[in-house]
Amino acid sequence: MSTGLDGTVPAGADIAETLKAAVPPKFGISIAVGEVPHNLPNNPGPLPWIQVADGQALVRFPDGRRILVSDGQEILLHLPQASTPSAQQSTTDTWMIDTWAVPIAMMQRGMLTLHASTVAIDGSNVAIGGASGTGKSTTSWALNARGHDFMVDETTICELSTQGVLIHPFHRRVNLTHDALTRLRPPEAEMHQVAASPGKFAFMPPPPKSNSAELLHRIVVLSVGDPGSHVSVEPLTGPAALPILSTIAERRGLATAILGRRRYLDSMAAIAESVPVFRLQRPYGFWSLDDVLEGVEDLAR
Amino acid sequence: MAATRVNAHAVSARVGGAVVVMAPDMRFLQLDEIGGEIWEMLTAGSDIDEIAHDLHRRYEIDLGTATSDTTRFVEQLAAIGLAEFDDN
């Protein structure tokens, strides 16, 4: 049977079994399909469609899908209707798992999950974060095309340790725009449209060379400047790093709701103390990807 | 002197030696050295008089100046919702 990792689902496949393949066994997370309530008791926030209570987090999606993540170990997925599995549905289901459920489970275990891709550049693990549309995935996949090891897209799981900040490689799909795919080396894996992210296509990249936790060496947060500006890099040390780190750690209020505000801030402070943080700004509109790639490579070395 | 208390939803941490306050609305406020000390004394439950006496003793500054400076700082915190005066 296909693993479903390339987005394909053979007719009659059990959806839960297929989705289990989207989560590395090392994470020890169980996945089941079943009934998920519309709300947790007393409708806790932080948002109407994202609710966090003791040991549980519920997320509702516009198409009727819902996920309930419990105790960092169990994912329950509610599908809107019983239907014949399709590649399109599988891609959406997998997106809910790898973009939402797994990061939530890791937060429930006390970890921060940065909205960042990670690439290993000459032995230096660099998390590339930023708001949607700033080019995280494009930059990371382009760095892969230049020979660097692509470790994860969009979800960098961080664990604080006495050695520093450890990241847990997570072999999951890459979501890229059609424009980026046509400009970059196309992946060998089959691609499918991501219904939840219009204009994006998902594919499974080759697995990272390392599957064990590794130290994080740099964080680069991408931002978009005025048209006509140039690619620029700004180091952010100590307190100056916190606001921009928060933009990629806060996850729509999930992180503070799950970790608690105290632990959230302490975690970010620990990261800011031990990992150099940079803001890399590129111009809006027409921009040179090569300038961005060289900028990231320079920061890594 | 009215007692003061910090906003219970504001948390702080030391980063690079400086005190950084994360406000309830997720804004970050970096305090200078004395401001950080005042903030940490407020979170420990000290009132303005106690803080002013502490600053007067440790920094050998005039008590009246310490009191007025501390009061002004707490008023600034209150203006942005990070502290409030308790008149009870």
Short mmCIF file of C-alpha atoms in Angstrom, two decimals:
data_model
loop_
_atom_site.label_atom_id
_atom_site.label_comp_id
_atom_site.label_asym_id
_atom_site.label_seq_id
_atom_site.Cartn_x
_atom_site.Cartn_y
_atom_site.Cartn_z
CA MET A 1 0.00 0.00 0.00
CA SER A 2 1.18 3.53 -0.70
CA THR A 3 2.30 5.36 2.38
CA GLY A 4 0.28 8.38 1.34
CA LEU A 5 3.33 10.55 1.84
CA ASP A 6 3.22 11.63 -1.78
CA GLY A 7 -0.40 12.61 -1.39
CA THR A 8 -1.84 9.58 -3.08
CA VAL A 9 -4.39 7.37 -1.41
CA PRO A 10 -5.36 4.05 -2.87
CA ALA A 11 -9.08 3.36 -3.06
CA GLY A 12 -10.38 1.84 0.12
CA ALA A 13 -7.37 2.79 2.17
CA ASP A 14 -8.00 3.47 5.80
CA ILE A 15 -7.54 7.21 6.25
CA ALA A 16 -6.19 6.98 9.77
CA GLU A 17 -3.62 4.42 8.71
CA THR A 18 -2.60 6.64 5.83
CA LEU A 19 -2.27 9.71 8.04
CA LYS A 20 -0.17 7.84 10.58
CA ALA A 21 2.54 7.75 7.95
CA ALA A 22 2.62 11.56 8.05
CA VAL A 23 3.98 11.54 11.60
CA PRO A 24 7.40 10.08 12.33
CA PRO A 25 7.11 7.08 14.69
CA LYS A 26 9.78 8.63 16.91
CA PHE A 27 7.24 11.27 17.98
CA GLY A 28 5.04 8.60 19.58
CA ILE A 29 1.80 10.27 18.53
CA SER A 30 -1.33 8.24 17.87
CA ILE A 31 -3.81 9.29 15.19
CA ALA A 32 -7.43 8.28 14.94
CA VAL A 33 -10.44 9.43 12.94
CA GLY A 34 -13.63 9.97 14.90
CA GLU A 35 -16.02 12.45 16.45
CA VAL A 36 -14.55 15.71 17.68
CA PRO A 37 -16.78 18.20 19.50
CA HIS A 38 -17.35 21.64 18.05
CA ASN A 39 -16.14 23.26 21.24
CA LEU A 40 -14.28 22.44 24.41
CA PRO A 41 -16.22 23.08 27.64
CA ASN A 42 -16.81 26.78 28.26
CA ASN A 43 -15.44 27.67 24.81
CA PRO A 44 -11.96 28.69 25.93
CA GLY A 45 -9.83 30.82 23.58
CA PRO A 46 -7.54 32.06 22.34
CA LEU A 47 -9.83 32.26 19.27
CA PRO A 48 -13.32 30.97 18.57
CA TRP A 49 -11.90 28.35 16.22
CA ILE A 50 -8.82 27.56 18.32
CA GLN A 51 -9.56 26.40 21.83
CA VAL A 52 -7.15 25.30 24.51
CA ALA A 53 -7.96 23.75 27.86
CA ASP A 54 -6.12 21.48 30.27
CA GLY A 55 -4.12 19.09 28.16
CA GLN A 56 -6.33 19.54 25.12
CA ALA A 57 -6.43 21.73 22.04
CA LEU A 58 -9.19 21.85 19.47
CA VAL A 59 -8.97 23.51 16.06
CA ARG A 60 -11.95 23.92 13.71
CA PHE A 61 -11.45 24.46 9.98
CA PRO A 62 -13.91 26.14 7.61
CA ASP A 63 -14.65 22.96 5.68
CA GLY A 64 -15.94 21.19 8.79
CA ARG A 65 -12.75 19.33 9.63
CA ARG A 66 -11.74 19.46 13.27
CA ILE A 67 -8.76 18.19 15.20
CA LEU A 68 -8.45 17.47 18.89
CA VAL A 69 -4.94 17.03 20.29
CA SER A 70 -4.57 15.63 23.77
CA ASP A 71 -1.63 15.43 26.16
CA GLY A 72 0.94 15.74 23.40
CA GLN A 73 0.23 12.17 22.38
CA GLU A 74 -3.14 11.74 20.72
CA ILE A 75 -4.60 13.30 17.60
CA LEU A 76 -8.26 12.82 16.84
CA LEU A 77 -9.33 13.98 13.39
CA HIS A 78 -12.94 14.71 12.50
CA LEU A 79 -13.76 14.55 8.80
CA PRO A 80 -16.88 16.38 7.61
CA GLN A 81 -18.33 13.45 5.75
CA ALA A 82 -17.59 9.89 4.85
CA SER A 83 -16.28 10.00 1.34
CA THR A 84 -14.05 8.16 -0.99
CA PRO A 85 -10.45 9.00 -0.16
CA SER A 86 -8.78 11.14 -2.77
CA ALA A 87 -5.40 12.68 -3.19
CA GLN A 88 -6.91 16.14 -2.66
CA GLN A 89 -8.55 15.12 0.61
CA SER A 90 -5.45 13.34 1.75
CA THR A 91 -3.39 16.45 1.13
CA THR A 92 -5.78 18.51 3.24
CA ASP A 93 -5.89 15.91 5.99
CA THR A 94 -2.12 15.67 6.04
CA TRP A 95 -1.87 19.46 6.13
CA MET A 96 -3.98 19.50 9.28
CA ILE A 97 -1.71 16.91 10.83
CA ASP A 98 1.70 18.28 9.96
CA THR A 99 0.90 22.00 10.08
CA TRP A 100 -1.42 22.01 13.08
CA ALA A 101 -1.70 18.82 15.08
CA VAL A 102 1.96 17.88 15.41
CA PRO A 103 3.09 21.40 16.42
CA ILE A 104 0.26 21.50 18.97
CA ALA A 105 1.29 18.12 20.38
CA MET A 106 4.86 19.32 20.72
CA MET A 107 3.73 22.49 22.49
CA GLN A 108 1.76 20.32 24.88
CA ARG A 109 5.07 18.59 25.63
CA GLY A 110 6.57 21.97 26.51
CA MET A 111 8.39 22.72 23.27
CA LEU A 112 8.21 25.77 21.04
CA THR A 113 7.44 25.15 17.39
CA LEU A 114 8.70 27.93 15.20
CA HIS A 115 6.88 28.85 12.01
CA ALA A 116 10.12 28.22 10.19
CA SER A 117 11.80 25.85 7.79
CA THR A 118 15.23 24.55 8.65
CA VAL A 119 18.17 23.92 6.37
CA ALA A 120 21.63 22.59 7.27
CA ILE A 121 24.25 24.79 5.63
CA ASP A 122 27.82 23.56 5.94
CA GLY A 123 27.09 21.99 9.32
CA SER A 124 25.12 24.96 10.60
CA ASN A 125 21.40 24.40 11.19
CA VAL A 126 19.52 27.52 10.16
CA ALA A 127 15.84 28.06 10.87
CA ILE A 128 14.26 30.32 8.25
CA GLY A 129 11.07 31.83 9.58
CA GLY A 130 8.66 34.57 8.67
CA ALA A 131 5.05 35.37 8.07
CA SER A 132 3.16 33.57 5.31
CA GLY A 133 4.25 34.85 1.93
CA THR A 134 7.70 35.99 2.93
CA GLY A 135 9.35 33.06 1.17
CA LYS A 136 10.35 30.55 3.86
CA SER A 137 9.65 27.47 1.79
CA THR A 138 10.93 28.97 -1.44
CA THR A 139 14.17 30.05 0.18
CA SER A 140 14.65 26.72 1.93
CA TRP A 141 13.93 24.61 -1.13
CA ALA A 142 16.22 26.83 -3.22
CA LEU A 143 18.97 26.31 -0.66
CA ASN A 144 18.38 22.59 -1.01
CA ALA A 145 18.91 22.98 -4.75
CA ARG A 146 22.28 24.57 -3.94
CA GLY A 147 23.33 21.42 -2.10
CA HIS A 148 22.21 22.12 1.44
CA ASP A 149 20.25 19.58 3.47
CA PHE A 150 16.56 20.42 3.74
CA MET A 151 15.50 19.39 7.26
CA VAL A 152 11.89 20.54 7.60
CA ASP A 153 9.36 22.89 6.05
CA GLU A 154 7.30 25.32 8.14
CA THR A 155 7.57 23.51 11.46
CA THR A 156 10.80 23.74 13.41
CA ILE A 157 10.33 21.94 16.70
CA CYS A 158 12.59 23.42 19.38
CA GLU A 159 13.50 21.84 22.68
CA LEU A 160 15.56 23.67 25.27
CA SER A 161 18.46 21.69 26.65
CA THR A 162 21.59 22.31 28.64
CA GLN A 163 23.57 22.21 25.39
CA GLY A 164 21.44 24.83 23.67
CA VAL A 165 18.32 24.73 21.52
CA LEU A 166 17.72 21.30 20.00
CA ILE A 167 15.63 20.89 16.90
CA HIS A 168 13.84 17.69 16.03
CA PRO A 169 13.93 16.88 12.31
CA PHE A 170 10.42 16.28 11.02
CA HIS A 171 10.14 14.69 7.60
CA ARG A 172 6.99 16.31 6.30
CA ARG A 173 5.70 17.77 3.06
CA VAL A 174 6.86 20.99 1.47
CA ASN A 175 4.27 23.51 0.32
CA LEU A 176 5.40 25.72 -2.54
CA THR A 177 3.69 28.13 -4.88
CA HIS A 178 3.42 27.20 -8.54
CA ASP A 179 5.61 30.17 -9.37
CA ALA A 180 8.35 28.94 -7.07
CA LEU A 181 8.12 25.42 -8.43
CA THR A 182 8.56 26.60 -11.99
CA ARG A 183 11.58 28.69 -11.07
CA LEU A 184 13.28 26.10 -8.92
CA ARG A 185 14.35 22.55 -9.40
CA PRO A 186 11.12 20.58 -9.44
CA PRO A 187 10.84 17.80 -6.89
CA GLU A 188 10.88 14.21 -8.02
CA ALA A 189 7.89 13.36 -5.86
CA GLU A 190 4.32 13.66 -7.06
CA MET A 191 2.70 17.02 -6.34
CA HIS A 192 -0.83 17.86 -5.28
CA GLN A 193 -2.67 21.09 -4.77
CA VAL A 194 -3.12 22.18 -1.18
CA ALA A 195 -6.78 23.06 -0.79
CA ALA A 196 -6.13 24.87 2.47
CA SER A 197 -3.44 27.05 0.92
CA PRO A 198 -4.70 28.19 -2.48
CA GLY A 199 -1.99 28.37 -5.10
CA LYS A 200 0.34 26.05 -3.27
CA PHE A 201 1.42 22.56 -4.15
CA ALA A 202 2.60 19.91 -1.72
CA PHE A 203 5.22 17.27 -2.23
CA MET A 204 7.37 15.08 -0.06
CA PRO A 205 11.04 16.05 -0.10
CA PRO A 206 13.84 13.55 0.34
CA PRO A 207 14.35 12.70 4.02
CA PRO A 208 16.93 14.78 5.89
CA LYS A 209 20.35 13.22 6.33
CA SER A 210 19.97 13.27 10.09
CA ASN A 211 16.95 11.98 11.92
CA SER A 212 18.14 12.81 15.41
CA ALA A 213 17.86 16.01 17.42
CA GLU A 214 20.50 18.57 16.55
CA LEU A 215 21.53 21.97 17.82
CA LEU A 216 20.00 25.02 16.20
CA HIS A 217 22.72 27.48 15.19
CA ARG A 218 20.93 30.43 13.57
CA ILE A 219 17.46 31.86 13.17
CA VAL A 220 16.76 34.03 10.15
CA VAL A 221 13.42 35.78 10.03
CA LEU A 222 12.39 36.91 6.56
CA SER A 223 10.49 40.12 6.03
CA VAL A 224 9.37 42.15 3.07
CA GLY A 225 10.48 45.75 2.58
CA ASP A 226 9.56 48.51 0.17
CA PRO A 227 9.76 47.96 -3.57
CA GLY A 228 13.14 49.10 -4.78
CA SER A 229 14.89 48.34 -1.51
CA HIS A 230 17.75 45.89 -1.33
CA VAL A 231 18.26 42.66 0.54
CA SER A 232 19.50 43.63 3.97
CA VAL A 233 20.46 41.75 7.12
CA GLU A 234 20.08 43.01 10.67
CA PRO A 235 21.37 41.10 13.70
CA LEU A 236 18.96 41.18 16.62
CA THR A 237 20.60 40.51 19.94
CA GLY A 238 19.12 39.96 23.36
CA PRO A 239 15.85 41.79 24.03
CA ALA A 240 15.67 43.08 20.45
CA ALA A 241 15.19 39.52 19.22
CA LEU A 242 12.05 38.81 21.25
CA PRO A 243 9.43 40.71 19.23
CA ILE A 244 10.48 39.16 15.95
CA LEU A 245 10.93 35.72 17.50
CA SER A 246 7.41 35.99 18.84
CA THR A 247 6.06 36.54 15.34
CA ILE A 248 7.21 33.03 14.40
CA ALA A 249 6.61 31.33 17.77
CA GLU A 250 3.24 32.58 18.85
CA ARG A 251 1.17 30.53 16.38
CA ARG A 252 -2.08 32.49 16.61
CA GLY A 253 -2.11 32.44 20.38
CA LEU A 254 -1.63 28.69 20.64
CA ALA A 255 1.82 28.85 22.18
CA THR A 256 0.89 31.15 25.05
CA ALA A 257 -2.37 29.31 25.64
CA ILE A 258 -0.71 25.90 25.76
CA LEU A 259 2.61 26.73 27.39
CA GLY A 260 1.37 29.58 29.54
CA ARG A 261 2.66 33.10 29.15
CA ARG A 262 5.47 32.64 31.69
CA ARG A 263 6.92 29.51 30.09
CA TYR A 264 6.46 30.96 26.62
CA LEU A 265 8.48 34.07 27.46
CA ASP A 266 11.14 32.10 29.33
CA SER A 267 11.52 29.77 26.35
CA MET A 268 11.90 32.64 23.92
CA ALA A 269 14.36 34.36 26.25
CA ALA A 270 16.42 31.17 26.37
CA ILE A 271 16.43 30.96 22.59
CA ALA A 272 17.37 34.63 22.24
CA GLU A 273 20.25 34.07 24.67
CA SER A 274 21.68 31.04 22.89
CA VAL A 275 20.89 31.33 19.18
CA PRO A 276 21.88 34.32 17.03
CA VAL A 277 18.79 35.85 15.44
CA PHE A 278 18.78 37.90 12.23
CA ARG A 279 16.18 39.73 10.25
CA LEU A 280 16.66 39.40 6.49
CA GLN A 281 14.57 41.85 4.52
CA ARG A 282 14.00 41.60 0.81
CA PRO A 283 12.10 44.04 -1.38
CA TYR A 284 8.44 43.63 -2.20
CA GLY A 285 7.63 42.53 -5.71
CA PHE A 286 10.59 41.88 -7.94
CA TRP A 287 13.43 40.46 -5.94
CA SER A 288 16.50 38.38 -6.48
CA LEU A 289 16.31 35.00 -4.85
CA ASP A 290 20.06 34.61 -5.29
CA ASP A 291 20.69 37.65 -3.08
CA VAL A 292 18.54 36.12 -0.35
CA LEU A 293 20.21 32.72 -0.65
CA GLU A 294 23.66 34.23 -0.48
CA GLY A 295 22.59 36.29 2.50
CA VAL A 296 21.42 33.20 4.37
CA GLU A 297 24.55 31.28 3.43
CA ASP A 298 26.74 34.11 4.70
CA LEU A 299 24.88 34.14 8.00
CA ALA A 300 25.32 30.40 8.39
CA ARG A 301 29.07 30.47 7.89
CA MET B 1 0.89 56.02 49.50
CA ALA B 2 -1.39 53.92 47.35
CA ALA B 3 -0.32 50.34 46.87
CA THR B 4 0.40 49.25 43.34
CA ARG B 5 0.23 45.97 41.55
CA VAL B 6 1.37 44.86 38.16
CA ASN B 7 -1.00 43.50 35.57
CA ALA B 8 -1.33 39.79 36.32
CA HIS B 9 -1.20 39.00 32.60
CA ALA B 10 2.13 40.75 32.11
CA VAL B 11 5.21 38.58 32.50
CA SER B 12 8.88 39.45 32.40
CA ALA B 13 12.22 37.81 31.82
CA ARG B 14 15.84 38.82 31.85
CA VAL B 15 17.42 38.73 28.42
CA GLY B 16 20.98 39.86 27.90
CA GLY B 17 20.92 41.39 31.36
CA ALA B 18 17.88 43.54 30.63
CA VAL B 19 14.35 43.07 31.91
CA VAL B 20 11.83 42.58 29.12
CA VAL B 21 8.13 42.73 29.87
CA MET B 22 5.64 40.91 27.68
CA ALA B 23 2.39 42.82 27.90
CA PRO B 24 -1.03 41.14 27.74
CA ASP B 25 -1.37 42.29 24.12
CA MET B 26 1.98 40.62 23.29
CA ARG B 27 3.89 43.86 23.00
CA PHE B 28 7.43 43.73 24.37
CA LEU B 29 8.82 46.46 26.58
CA GLN B 30 12.52 46.63 27.37
CA LEU B 31 13.27 48.36 30.65
CA ASP B 32 16.49 50.11 31.60
CA GLU B 33 18.47 48.99 34.65
CA ILE B 34 16.55 50.95 37.27
CA GLY B 35 13.23 50.37 35.56
CA GLY B 36 13.93 46.66 35.58
CA GLU B 37 14.70 46.74 39.27
CA ILE B 38 11.52 48.66 40.03
CA TRP B 39 9.49 46.23 37.93
CA GLU B 40 10.94 43.21 39.72
CA MET B 41 10.26 44.80 43.12
CA LEU B 42 6.68 45.55 42.07
CA THR B 43 6.15 41.96 40.97
CA ALA B 44 7.56 40.83 44.33
CA GLY B 45 4.84 42.86 46.05
CA SER B 46 6.72 45.98 47.12
CA ASP B 47 4.89 49.31 47.11
CA ILE B 48 6.26 52.65 45.96
CA ASP B 49 7.49 53.66 49.43
CA GLU B 50 9.40 50.43 49.86
CA ILE B 51 10.91 50.68 46.40
CA ALA B 52 11.90 54.32 46.90
CA HIS B 53 13.58 53.53 50.20
CA ASP B 54 15.45 50.66 48.59
CA LEU B 55 16.68 52.85 45.74
CA HIS B 56 17.56 55.64 48.19
CA ARG B 57 19.63 53.24 50.27
CA ARG B 58 21.41 51.40 47.45
CA TYR B 59 22.03 54.27 45.08
CA GLU B 60 22.43 57.02 47.69
CA ILE B 61 19.92 59.26 45.97
CA ASP B 62 17.64 61.69 47.74
CA LEU B 63 14.56 59.93 49.10
CA GLY B 64 12.22 62.54 47.67
CA THR B 65 13.75 62.12 44.24
CA ALA B 66 13.58 58.34 44.52
CA THR B 67 9.93 58.53 45.47
CA SER B 68 8.95 60.93 42.70
CA ASP B 69 10.92 59.01 40.07
CA THR B 70 9.42 55.70 41.15
CA THR B 71 5.94 57.18 41.18
CA ARG B 72 6.41 58.61 37.71
CA PHE B 73 7.66 55.27 36.41
CA VAL B 74 4.70 53.41 37.89
CA GLU B 75 2.35 55.99 36.39
CA GLN B 76 3.92 55.31 33.01
CA LEU B 77 3.36 51.59 33.51
CA ALA B 78 -0.23 52.27 34.53
CA ALA B 79 -0.79 54.42 31.45
CA ILE B 80 -0.04 51.44 29.21
CA GLY B 81 -1.94 48.97 31.33
CA LEU B 82 0.96 47.22 32.98
CA ALA B 83 0.26 48.41 36.51
CA GLU B 84 -2.54 49.87 38.54
CA PHE B 85 -2.90 51.78 41.75
CA ASP B 86 -4.91 50.22 44.50
CA ASP B 87 -6.57 52.90 46.59
CA ASN B 88 -8.11 50.48 49.07
#
